[in-house]
Coordinates of C-alpha atoms in Angstrom, one line a residue:
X22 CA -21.0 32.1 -35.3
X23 CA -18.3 29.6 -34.9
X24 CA -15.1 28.9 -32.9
X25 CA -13.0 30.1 -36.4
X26 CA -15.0 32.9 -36.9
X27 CA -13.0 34.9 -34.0
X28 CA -9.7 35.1 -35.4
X29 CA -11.2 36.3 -38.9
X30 CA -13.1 38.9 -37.4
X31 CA -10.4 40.1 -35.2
X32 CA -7.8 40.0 -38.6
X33 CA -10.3 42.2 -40.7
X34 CA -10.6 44.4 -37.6
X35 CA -7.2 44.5 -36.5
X36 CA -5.1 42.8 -38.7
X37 CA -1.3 44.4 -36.7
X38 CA -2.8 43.3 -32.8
X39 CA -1.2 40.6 -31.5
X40 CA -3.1 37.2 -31.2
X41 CA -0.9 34.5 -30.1
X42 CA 3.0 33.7 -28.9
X43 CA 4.6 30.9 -27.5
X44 CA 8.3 31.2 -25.9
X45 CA 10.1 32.1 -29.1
X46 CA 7.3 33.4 -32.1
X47 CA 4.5 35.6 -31.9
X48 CA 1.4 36.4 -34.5
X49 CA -0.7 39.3 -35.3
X50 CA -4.3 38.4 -36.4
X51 CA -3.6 38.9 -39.3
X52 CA -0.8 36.4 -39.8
X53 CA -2.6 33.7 -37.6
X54 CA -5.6 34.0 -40.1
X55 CA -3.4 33.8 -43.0
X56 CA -1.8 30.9 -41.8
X57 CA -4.7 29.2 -40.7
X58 CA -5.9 29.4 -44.8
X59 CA -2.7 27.8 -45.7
X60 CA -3.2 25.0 -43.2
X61 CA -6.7 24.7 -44.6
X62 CA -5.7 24.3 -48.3
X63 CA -3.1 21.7 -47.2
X64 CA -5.7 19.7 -44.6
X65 CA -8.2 19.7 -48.4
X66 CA -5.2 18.8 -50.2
X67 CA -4.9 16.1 -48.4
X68 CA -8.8 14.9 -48.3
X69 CA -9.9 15.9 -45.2
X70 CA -13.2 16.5 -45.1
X71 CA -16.1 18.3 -42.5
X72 CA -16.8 15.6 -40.1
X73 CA -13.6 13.8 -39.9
X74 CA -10.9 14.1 -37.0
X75 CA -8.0 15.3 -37.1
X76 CA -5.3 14.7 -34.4
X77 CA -3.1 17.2 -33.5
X78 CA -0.1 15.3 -31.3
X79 CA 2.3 18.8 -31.0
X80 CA 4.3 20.6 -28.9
X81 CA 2.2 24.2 -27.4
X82 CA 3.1 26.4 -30.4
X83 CA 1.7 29.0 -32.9
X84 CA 1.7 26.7 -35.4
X85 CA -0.6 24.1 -33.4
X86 CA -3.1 27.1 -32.5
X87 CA -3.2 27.7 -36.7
X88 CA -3.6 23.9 -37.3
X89 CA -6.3 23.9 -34.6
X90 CA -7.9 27.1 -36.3
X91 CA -7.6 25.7 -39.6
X92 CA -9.4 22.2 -38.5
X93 CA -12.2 23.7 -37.7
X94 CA -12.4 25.8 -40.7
X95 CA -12.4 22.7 -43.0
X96 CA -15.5 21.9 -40.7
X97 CA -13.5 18.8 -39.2
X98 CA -13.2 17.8 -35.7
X99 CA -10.1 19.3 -33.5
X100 CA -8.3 16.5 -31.6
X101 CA -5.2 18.0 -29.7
X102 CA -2.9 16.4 -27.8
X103 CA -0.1 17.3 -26.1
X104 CA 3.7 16.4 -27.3
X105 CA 4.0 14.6 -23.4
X106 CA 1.7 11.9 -24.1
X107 CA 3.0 8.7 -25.1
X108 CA 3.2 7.2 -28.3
X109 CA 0.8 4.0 -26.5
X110 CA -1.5 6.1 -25.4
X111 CA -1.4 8.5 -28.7
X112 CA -2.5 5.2 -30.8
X113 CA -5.0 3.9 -28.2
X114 CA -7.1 7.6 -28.6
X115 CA -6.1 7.3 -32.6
X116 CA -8.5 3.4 -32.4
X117 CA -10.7 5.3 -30.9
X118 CA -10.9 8.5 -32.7
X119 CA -10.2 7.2 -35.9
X120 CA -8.7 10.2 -37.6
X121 CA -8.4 11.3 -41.0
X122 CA -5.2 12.8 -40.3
X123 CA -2.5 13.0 -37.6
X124 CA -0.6 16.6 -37.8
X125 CA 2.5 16.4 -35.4
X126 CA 5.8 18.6 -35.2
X127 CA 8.3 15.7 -34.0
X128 CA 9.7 12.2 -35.8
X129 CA 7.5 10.5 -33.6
X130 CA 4.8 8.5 -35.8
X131 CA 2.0 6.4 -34.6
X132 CA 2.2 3.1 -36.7
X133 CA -0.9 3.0 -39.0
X134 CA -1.8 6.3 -39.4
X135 CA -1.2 8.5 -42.0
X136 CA 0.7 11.2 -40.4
X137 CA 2.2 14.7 -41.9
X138 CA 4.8 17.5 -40.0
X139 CA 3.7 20.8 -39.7
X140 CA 6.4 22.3 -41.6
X141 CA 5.1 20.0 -44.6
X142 CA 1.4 20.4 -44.2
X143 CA 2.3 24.8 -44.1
X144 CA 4.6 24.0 -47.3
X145 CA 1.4 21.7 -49.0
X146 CA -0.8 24.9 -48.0
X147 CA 1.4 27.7 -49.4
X148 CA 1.7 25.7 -53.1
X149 CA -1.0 23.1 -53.2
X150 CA -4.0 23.5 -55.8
X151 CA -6.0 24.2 -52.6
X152 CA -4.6 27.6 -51.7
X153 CA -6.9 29.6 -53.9
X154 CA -10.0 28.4 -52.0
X155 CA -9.3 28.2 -48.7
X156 CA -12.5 29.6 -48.0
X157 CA -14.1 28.1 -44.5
X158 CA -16.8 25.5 -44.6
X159 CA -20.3 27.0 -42.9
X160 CA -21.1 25.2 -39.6
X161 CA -24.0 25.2 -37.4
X162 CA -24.1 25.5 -33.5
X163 CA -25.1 22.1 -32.9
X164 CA -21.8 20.8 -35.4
X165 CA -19.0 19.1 -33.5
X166 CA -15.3 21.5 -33.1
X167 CA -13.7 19.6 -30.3
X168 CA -12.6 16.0 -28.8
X169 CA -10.9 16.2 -25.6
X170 CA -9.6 13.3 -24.2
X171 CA -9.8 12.3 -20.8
X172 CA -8.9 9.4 -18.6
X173 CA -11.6 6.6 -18.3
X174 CA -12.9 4.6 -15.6
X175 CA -12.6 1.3 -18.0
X176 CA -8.4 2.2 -18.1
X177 CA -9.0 3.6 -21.8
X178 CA -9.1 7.0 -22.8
X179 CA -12.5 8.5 -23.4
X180 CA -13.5 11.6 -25.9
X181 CA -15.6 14.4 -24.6
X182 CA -16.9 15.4 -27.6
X183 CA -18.2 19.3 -27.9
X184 CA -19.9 21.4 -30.3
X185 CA -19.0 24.9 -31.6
X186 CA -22.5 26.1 -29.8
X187 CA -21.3 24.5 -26.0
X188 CA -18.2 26.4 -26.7
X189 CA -19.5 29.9 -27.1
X190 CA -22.0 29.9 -24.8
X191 CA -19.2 29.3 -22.1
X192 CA -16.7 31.6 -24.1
X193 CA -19.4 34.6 -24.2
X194 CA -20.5 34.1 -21.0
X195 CA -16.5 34.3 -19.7
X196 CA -16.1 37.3 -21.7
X197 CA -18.9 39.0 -19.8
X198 CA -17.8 38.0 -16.7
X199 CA -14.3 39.2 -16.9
X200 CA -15.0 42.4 -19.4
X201 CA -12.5 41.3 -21.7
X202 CA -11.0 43.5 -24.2
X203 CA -8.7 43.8 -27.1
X204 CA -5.9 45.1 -24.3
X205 CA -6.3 42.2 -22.1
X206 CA -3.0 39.7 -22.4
X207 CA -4.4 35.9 -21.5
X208 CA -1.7 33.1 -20.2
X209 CA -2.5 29.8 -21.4
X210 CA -1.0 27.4 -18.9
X211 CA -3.0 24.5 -19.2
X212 CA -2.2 22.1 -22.3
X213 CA -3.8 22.2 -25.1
X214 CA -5.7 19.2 -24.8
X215 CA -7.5 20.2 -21.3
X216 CA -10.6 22.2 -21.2
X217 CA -9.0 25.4 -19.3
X218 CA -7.2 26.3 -22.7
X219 CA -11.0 26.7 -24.0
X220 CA -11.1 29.4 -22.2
X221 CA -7.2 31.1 -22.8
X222 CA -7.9 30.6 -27.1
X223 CA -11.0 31.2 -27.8
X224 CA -12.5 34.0 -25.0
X225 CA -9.3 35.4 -25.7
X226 CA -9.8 35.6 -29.5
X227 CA -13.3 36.8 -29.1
X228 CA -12.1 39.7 -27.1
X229 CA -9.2 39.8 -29.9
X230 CA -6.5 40.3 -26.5
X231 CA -3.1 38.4 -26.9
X232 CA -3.2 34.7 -25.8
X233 CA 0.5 33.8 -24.3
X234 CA 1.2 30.1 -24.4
X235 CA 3.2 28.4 -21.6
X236 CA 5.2 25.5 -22.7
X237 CA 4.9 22.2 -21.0
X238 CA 8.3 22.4 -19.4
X239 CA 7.8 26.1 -18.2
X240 CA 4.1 25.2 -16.6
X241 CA 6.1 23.0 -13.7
X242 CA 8.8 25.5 -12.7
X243 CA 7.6 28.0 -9.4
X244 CA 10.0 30.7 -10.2
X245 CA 10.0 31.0 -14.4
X246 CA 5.9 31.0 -13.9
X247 CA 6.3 34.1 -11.8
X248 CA 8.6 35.7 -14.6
X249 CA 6.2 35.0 -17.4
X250 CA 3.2 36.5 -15.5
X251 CA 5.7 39.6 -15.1
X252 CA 7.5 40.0 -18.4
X253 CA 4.3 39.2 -20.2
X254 CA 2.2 41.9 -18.3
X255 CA -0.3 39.1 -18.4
X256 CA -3.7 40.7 -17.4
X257 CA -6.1 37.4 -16.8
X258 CA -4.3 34.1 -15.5
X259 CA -6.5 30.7 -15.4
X260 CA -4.8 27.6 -14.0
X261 CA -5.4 24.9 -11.6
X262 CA -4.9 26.1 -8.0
X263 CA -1.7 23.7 -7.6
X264 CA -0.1 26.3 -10.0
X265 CA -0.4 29.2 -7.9
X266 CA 0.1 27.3 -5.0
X267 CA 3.4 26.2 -6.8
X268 CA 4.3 30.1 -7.6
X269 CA 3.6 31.2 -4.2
X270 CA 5.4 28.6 -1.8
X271 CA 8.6 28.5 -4.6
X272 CA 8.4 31.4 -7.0
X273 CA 8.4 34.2 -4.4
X274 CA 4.5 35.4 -6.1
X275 CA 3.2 37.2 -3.2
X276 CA 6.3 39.1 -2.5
X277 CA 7.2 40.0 -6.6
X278 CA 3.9 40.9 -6.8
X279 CA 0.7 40.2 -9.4
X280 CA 2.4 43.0 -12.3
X281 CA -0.2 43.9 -14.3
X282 CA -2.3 41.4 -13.5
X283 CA -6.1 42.2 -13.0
X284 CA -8.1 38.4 -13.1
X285 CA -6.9 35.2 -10.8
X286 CA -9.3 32.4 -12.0
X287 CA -9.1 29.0 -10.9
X288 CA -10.8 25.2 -11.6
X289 CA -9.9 21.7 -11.9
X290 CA -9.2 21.0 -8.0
X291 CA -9.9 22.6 -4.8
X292 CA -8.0 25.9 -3.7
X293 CA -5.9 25.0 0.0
X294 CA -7.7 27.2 2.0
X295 CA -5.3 29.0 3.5
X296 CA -3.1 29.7 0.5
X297 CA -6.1 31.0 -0.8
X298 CA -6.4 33.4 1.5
X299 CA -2.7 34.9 1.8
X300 CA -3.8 35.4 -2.1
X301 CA -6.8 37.1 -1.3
X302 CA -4.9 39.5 1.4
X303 CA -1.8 40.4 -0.2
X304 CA -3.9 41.2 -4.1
X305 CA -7.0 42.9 -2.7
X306 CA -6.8 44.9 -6.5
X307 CA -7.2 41.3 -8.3
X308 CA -10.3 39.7 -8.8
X309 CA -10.3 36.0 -8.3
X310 CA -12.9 33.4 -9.2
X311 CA -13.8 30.0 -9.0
X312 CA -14.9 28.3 -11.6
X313 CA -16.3 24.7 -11.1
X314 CA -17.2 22.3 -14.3
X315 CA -16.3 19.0 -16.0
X316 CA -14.7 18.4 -19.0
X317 CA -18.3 17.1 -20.2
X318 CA -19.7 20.9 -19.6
X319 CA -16.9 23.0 -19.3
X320 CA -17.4 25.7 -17.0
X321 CA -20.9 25.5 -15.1
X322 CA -20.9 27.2 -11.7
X323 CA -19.0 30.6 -11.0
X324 CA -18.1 31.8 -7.2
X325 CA -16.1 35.2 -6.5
X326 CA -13.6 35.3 -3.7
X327 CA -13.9 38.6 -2.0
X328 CA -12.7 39.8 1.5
X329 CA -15.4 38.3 3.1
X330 CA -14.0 34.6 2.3
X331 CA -10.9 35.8 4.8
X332 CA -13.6 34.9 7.7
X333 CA -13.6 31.3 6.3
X334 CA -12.7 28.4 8.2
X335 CA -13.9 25.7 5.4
X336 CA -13.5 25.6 1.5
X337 CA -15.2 28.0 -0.6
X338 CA -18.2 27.3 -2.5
X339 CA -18.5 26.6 -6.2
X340 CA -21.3 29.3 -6.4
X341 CA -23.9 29.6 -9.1
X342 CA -24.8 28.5 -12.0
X343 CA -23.3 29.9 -15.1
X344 CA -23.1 30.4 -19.0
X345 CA -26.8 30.0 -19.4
X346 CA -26.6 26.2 -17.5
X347 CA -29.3 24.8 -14.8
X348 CA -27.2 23.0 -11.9
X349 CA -29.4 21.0 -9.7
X350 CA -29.0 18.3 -6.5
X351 CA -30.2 14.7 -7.5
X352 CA -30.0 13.0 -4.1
X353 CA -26.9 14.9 -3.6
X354 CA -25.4 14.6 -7.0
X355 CA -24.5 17.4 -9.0
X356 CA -26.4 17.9 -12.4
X357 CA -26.4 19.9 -15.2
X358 CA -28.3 20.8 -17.9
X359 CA -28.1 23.6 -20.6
X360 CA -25.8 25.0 -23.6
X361 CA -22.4 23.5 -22.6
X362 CA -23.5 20.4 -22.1
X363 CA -21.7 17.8 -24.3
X364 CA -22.8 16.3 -27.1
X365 CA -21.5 13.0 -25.9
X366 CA -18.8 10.1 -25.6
X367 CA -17.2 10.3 -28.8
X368 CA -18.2 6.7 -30.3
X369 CA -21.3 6.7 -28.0
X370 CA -24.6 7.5 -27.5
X371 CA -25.5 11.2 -28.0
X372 CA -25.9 13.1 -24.9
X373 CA -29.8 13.2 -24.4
X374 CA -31.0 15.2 -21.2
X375 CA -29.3 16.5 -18.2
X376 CA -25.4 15.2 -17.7
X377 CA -25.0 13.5 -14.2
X378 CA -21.7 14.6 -13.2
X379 CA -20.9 11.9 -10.6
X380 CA -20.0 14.9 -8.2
X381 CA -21.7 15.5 -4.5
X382 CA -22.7 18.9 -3.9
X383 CA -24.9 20.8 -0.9
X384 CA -26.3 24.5 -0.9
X385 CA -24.8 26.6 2.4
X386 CA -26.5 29.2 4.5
X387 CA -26.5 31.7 1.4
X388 CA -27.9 29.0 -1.4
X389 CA -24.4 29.0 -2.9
X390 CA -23.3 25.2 -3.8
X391 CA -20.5 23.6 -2.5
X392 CA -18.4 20.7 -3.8
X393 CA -18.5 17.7 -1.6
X394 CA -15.9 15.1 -3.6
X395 CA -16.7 12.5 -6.2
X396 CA -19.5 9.4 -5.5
X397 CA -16.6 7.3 -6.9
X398 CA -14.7 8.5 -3.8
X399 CA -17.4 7.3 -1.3
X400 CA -16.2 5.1 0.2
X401 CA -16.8 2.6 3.7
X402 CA -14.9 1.9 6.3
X403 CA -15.6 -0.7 9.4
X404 CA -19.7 -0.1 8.0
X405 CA -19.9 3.8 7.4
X406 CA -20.2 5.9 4.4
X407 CA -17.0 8.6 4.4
X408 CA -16.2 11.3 1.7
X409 CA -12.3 12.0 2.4
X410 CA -13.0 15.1 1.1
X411 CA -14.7 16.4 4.5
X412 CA -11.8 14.7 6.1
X413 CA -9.5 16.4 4.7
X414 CA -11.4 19.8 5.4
X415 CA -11.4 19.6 8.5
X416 CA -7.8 18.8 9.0
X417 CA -6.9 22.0 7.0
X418 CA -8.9 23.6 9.8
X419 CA -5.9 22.7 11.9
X420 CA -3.8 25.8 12.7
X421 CA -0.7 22.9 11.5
X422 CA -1.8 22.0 8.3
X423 CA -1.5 24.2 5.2
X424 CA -3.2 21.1 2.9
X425 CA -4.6 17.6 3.3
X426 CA -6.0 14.8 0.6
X427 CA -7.1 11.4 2.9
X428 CA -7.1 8.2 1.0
X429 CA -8.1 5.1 2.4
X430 CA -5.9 1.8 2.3
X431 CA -7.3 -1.5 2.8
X432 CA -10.5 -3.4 2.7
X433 CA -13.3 -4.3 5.1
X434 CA -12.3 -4.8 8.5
X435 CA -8.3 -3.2 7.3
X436 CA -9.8 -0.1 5.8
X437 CA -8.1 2.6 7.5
X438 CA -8.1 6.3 7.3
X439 CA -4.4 7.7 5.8
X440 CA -4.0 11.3 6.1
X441 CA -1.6 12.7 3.6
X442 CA -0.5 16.3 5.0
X443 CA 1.5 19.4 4.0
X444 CA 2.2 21.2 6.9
X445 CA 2.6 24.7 7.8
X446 CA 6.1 26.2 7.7
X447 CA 8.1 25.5 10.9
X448 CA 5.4 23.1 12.0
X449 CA 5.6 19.6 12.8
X450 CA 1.8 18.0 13.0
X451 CA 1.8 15.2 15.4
X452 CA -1.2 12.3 14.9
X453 CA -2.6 12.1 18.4
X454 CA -3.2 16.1 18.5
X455 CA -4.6 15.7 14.5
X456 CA -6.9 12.5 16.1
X457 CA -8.3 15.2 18.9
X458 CA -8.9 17.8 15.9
X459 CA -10.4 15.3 13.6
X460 CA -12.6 14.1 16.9
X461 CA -13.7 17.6 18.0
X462 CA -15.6 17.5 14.1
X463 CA -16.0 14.5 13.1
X464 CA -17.3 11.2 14.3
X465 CA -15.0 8.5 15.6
X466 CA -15.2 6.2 12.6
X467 CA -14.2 9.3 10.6
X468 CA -11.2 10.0 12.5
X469 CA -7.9 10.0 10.4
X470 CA -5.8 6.4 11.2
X471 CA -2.4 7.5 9.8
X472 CA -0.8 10.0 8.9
X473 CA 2.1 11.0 6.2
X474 CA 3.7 14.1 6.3
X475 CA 4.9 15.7 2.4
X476 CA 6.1 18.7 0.9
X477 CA 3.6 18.0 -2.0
X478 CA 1.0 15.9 -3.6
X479 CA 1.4 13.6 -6.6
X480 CA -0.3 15.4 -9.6
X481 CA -1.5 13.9 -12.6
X482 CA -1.3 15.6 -16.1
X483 CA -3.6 17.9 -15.7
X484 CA -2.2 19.4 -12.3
X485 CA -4.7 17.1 -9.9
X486 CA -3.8 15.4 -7.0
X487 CA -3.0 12.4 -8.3
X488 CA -5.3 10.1 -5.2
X489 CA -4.4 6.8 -6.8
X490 CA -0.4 7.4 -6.5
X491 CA -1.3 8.2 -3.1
X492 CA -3.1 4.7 -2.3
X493 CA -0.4 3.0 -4.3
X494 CA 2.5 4.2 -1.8
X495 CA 0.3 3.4 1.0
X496 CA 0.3 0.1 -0.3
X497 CA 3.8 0.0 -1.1
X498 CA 5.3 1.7 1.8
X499 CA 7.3 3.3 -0.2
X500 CA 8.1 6.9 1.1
X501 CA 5.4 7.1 3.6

């Protein structure tokens, strides 16, 4: 089995069902496996070979899914990148990926690399010598598929490089989980180049369901989000929580109503408690879960919000291990072993043994894990050890405060505590009554210093809080 085996077996099954649309073209199986040949005749015509990379700088199209398909077919190595990243950072991933090829749908070129549009590599395809034997090359499990880039703690971008076997043991499990079917309509709002779409493309080509893809542009705007989940009758929805966070306080979600939607799943950055929970009580019908996992294993622990997580007064847990992995506490650090597990950096050292993913974790009263923060985000003030992360939990405790993220500004004897807050509607939190919250919890060296009031956190690419935008204004003084 590999990750181009789905769309084949869905097109011989079903070849009329429909597989994938962006905002303006849709394609059955059948056409998506057909066009995935002729992009495979054109990526041979042009010498690529099984082992080499090929970048994929596009917009979020059909024709990118078929490049991507077709990639992987030649028994190359898929590099996608999104149209938004700059052309800088485009040839810094290209030095370090080394690609065979660089397949984009824009004028924009990368200096040095041999480069080809879309609408020439399909025309190569469809009349090359190549088109008669577009037959796939066999891969094993263990075999590369995927690069995805990700930002590095050296400033340079680093490739998470993943095999076709750490792919479907997260894409099967996921499929079991959520009883996928052929009916099932799957929105793909993260780019293409982040490890949520893993989960849109391929679980939803393995069930042979429709995958819906959400253009760049459309994945920032509350109230055209809302429209596509209705118009679409999407069926499962996975996104980072600051999406549905986005559709509920400014795309009227709660009040329009989830459609026909049956599956709420969520990763990448904790869920605001308290958002969470008007989602929980106004969809009781929809089944929402959290799924926890770096880039570097995918998806590895699964936890179901149910009514019973209305009672809450902290985060939710991460839950339990899934897809086959072993998660385990190394002096508080989160690691895990198993089938998703990476292969390694690409340009590295293989992967060998259980990946350390520089996360802090703890079991509750029920065994169930909980995420802690990041040991990179550790950090001391006057002396003591602080994770902001339980800072900033226990100021979204605060009847005030619908969200929190606490940075910290300064060094050594200057370090101080800066609360960064989103407060409840027709609330204004005042520091000296958040100081005797933070005090009724937390010891006194934990206690927030300052405190910013926003209507919304800086994100970066992916949708995350963007913490070091938030130390950079603290430092500036700008807008704080």
């Amino acid at each position: 089995m590999s990750l181009y085996s789905p769309v084949a077996d869905a097109a011989a099954r079903t070849p009329d069902a429909p597989a994938v649309h962006d905002l303006t073209t849709g394609l059955t199986y059948g056409e998506l496996d057909a066009r995935a040949d002729t992009y495979l005749a054109a990526l041979r015509g042009r010498g690529v070979r099984p082992g080499d990379c090929v970048l994929v700088w596009t917009d979020k199209t059909t024709d990118a899914v078929a490049v991507g398909q077709a990639v992987l077919r030649c028994g190359a190595i898929h590099v996608p990148l999104p149209r938004s990243n700059p052309r800088e950072r485009v040839a810094r991933i290209a030095a370090d990926a080394r690609p065979a090829l660089t397949v984009t749908d824009h004028g924009e070129h990368v200096p040095g690399l041999l480069s080809v549009p879309c609408a020439d590599l399909y025309r190569e395809g469809a009349h090359g010598p190549y088109a008669a034997h577009a037959s796939p090359h066999p891969v094993r499990p263990a075999d590369p598929a995927y690069i995805l880039y990700t930002s590095g703690s050296t400033g340079s971008p680093k490739g998470v490089c993943l095999s076709h076997g750490n792919a479907l043991a997260f894409v099967d499990w996921a499929c079991r989980e959520l009883a996928l079917t052929a009916a099932d309509r799957l929105a793909n709002h993260a780019a293409l180049g982040f490890d949520l779409s893993v989960f849109d493309l391929y679980a939803g080509f393995r069930s042979g369901a429709s995958v819906h893809l959400i253009g760049e542009t459309l994945a920032q705007a509350a109230d055209p989000l809302v429209g596509f989940l209705l118009e679409r009758r999407i069926t499962v929805w996975y996104s980072v929580p600051s999406a549905w966070v986005l559709m509920a306080e400014y795309g009227e979600l709660l009040e329009r109503g989830p459609g026909a939607l049956r599956a709420c799943v969520f990763a990448g950055e904790r869920f605001p408690l308290k958002p969470l929970k008007d989602l929980r009580r106004a969809w009781p019908g929809v089944r929402m879960l959290n799924w926890y996992g770096p880039t570097e294993t995918n998806v590895c622990t699964s936890y179901e919000v149910t009514a019973a997580d209305l009672a809450r007064t902290g985060d939710i847990p991460i839950g339990s291990p899934a897809a086959g992995d072993t998660v385990t506490l190394d002096d508080g650090e989160i690691v895990v072993s198993g089938p998703t597990v990476m292969l390694g950096y690409w340009g590295g050292t293989p992967q060998d043994g259980p990946y350390r993913t520089g996360d802090l974790g703890r079991y509750d009263a029920d065994g169930l894990l909980e995420y802690r923060g990041r040991i990179d985000d550790m950090v001391k003030v006057r002396g003591h050890r602080i994770e902001p992360a339980e800072v900033s939990g226990v100021l979204v405790a605060h009847a005030s405060v619908r969200d929190a993220v606490v940075v910290v500004a300064g060094t050594g004897l200057d370090a101080r505590l800066h609360a960064f807050v989103v407060p409840e509607t027709g609330w204004a939190p005042e520091i000296a009554e958040l100081r005797r919250h933070c005090a009724r919890s937390l010891p006194p060296y934990m206690v927030i210093d300052a405190l910013h009031t926003v209507r919304g956190f800086p994100r970066t690419a992916n949708g995350k809080v963007d913490r070091a935008a938030l130390g950079a204004l603290v430092s500036s003084g700008v807008g704080v």
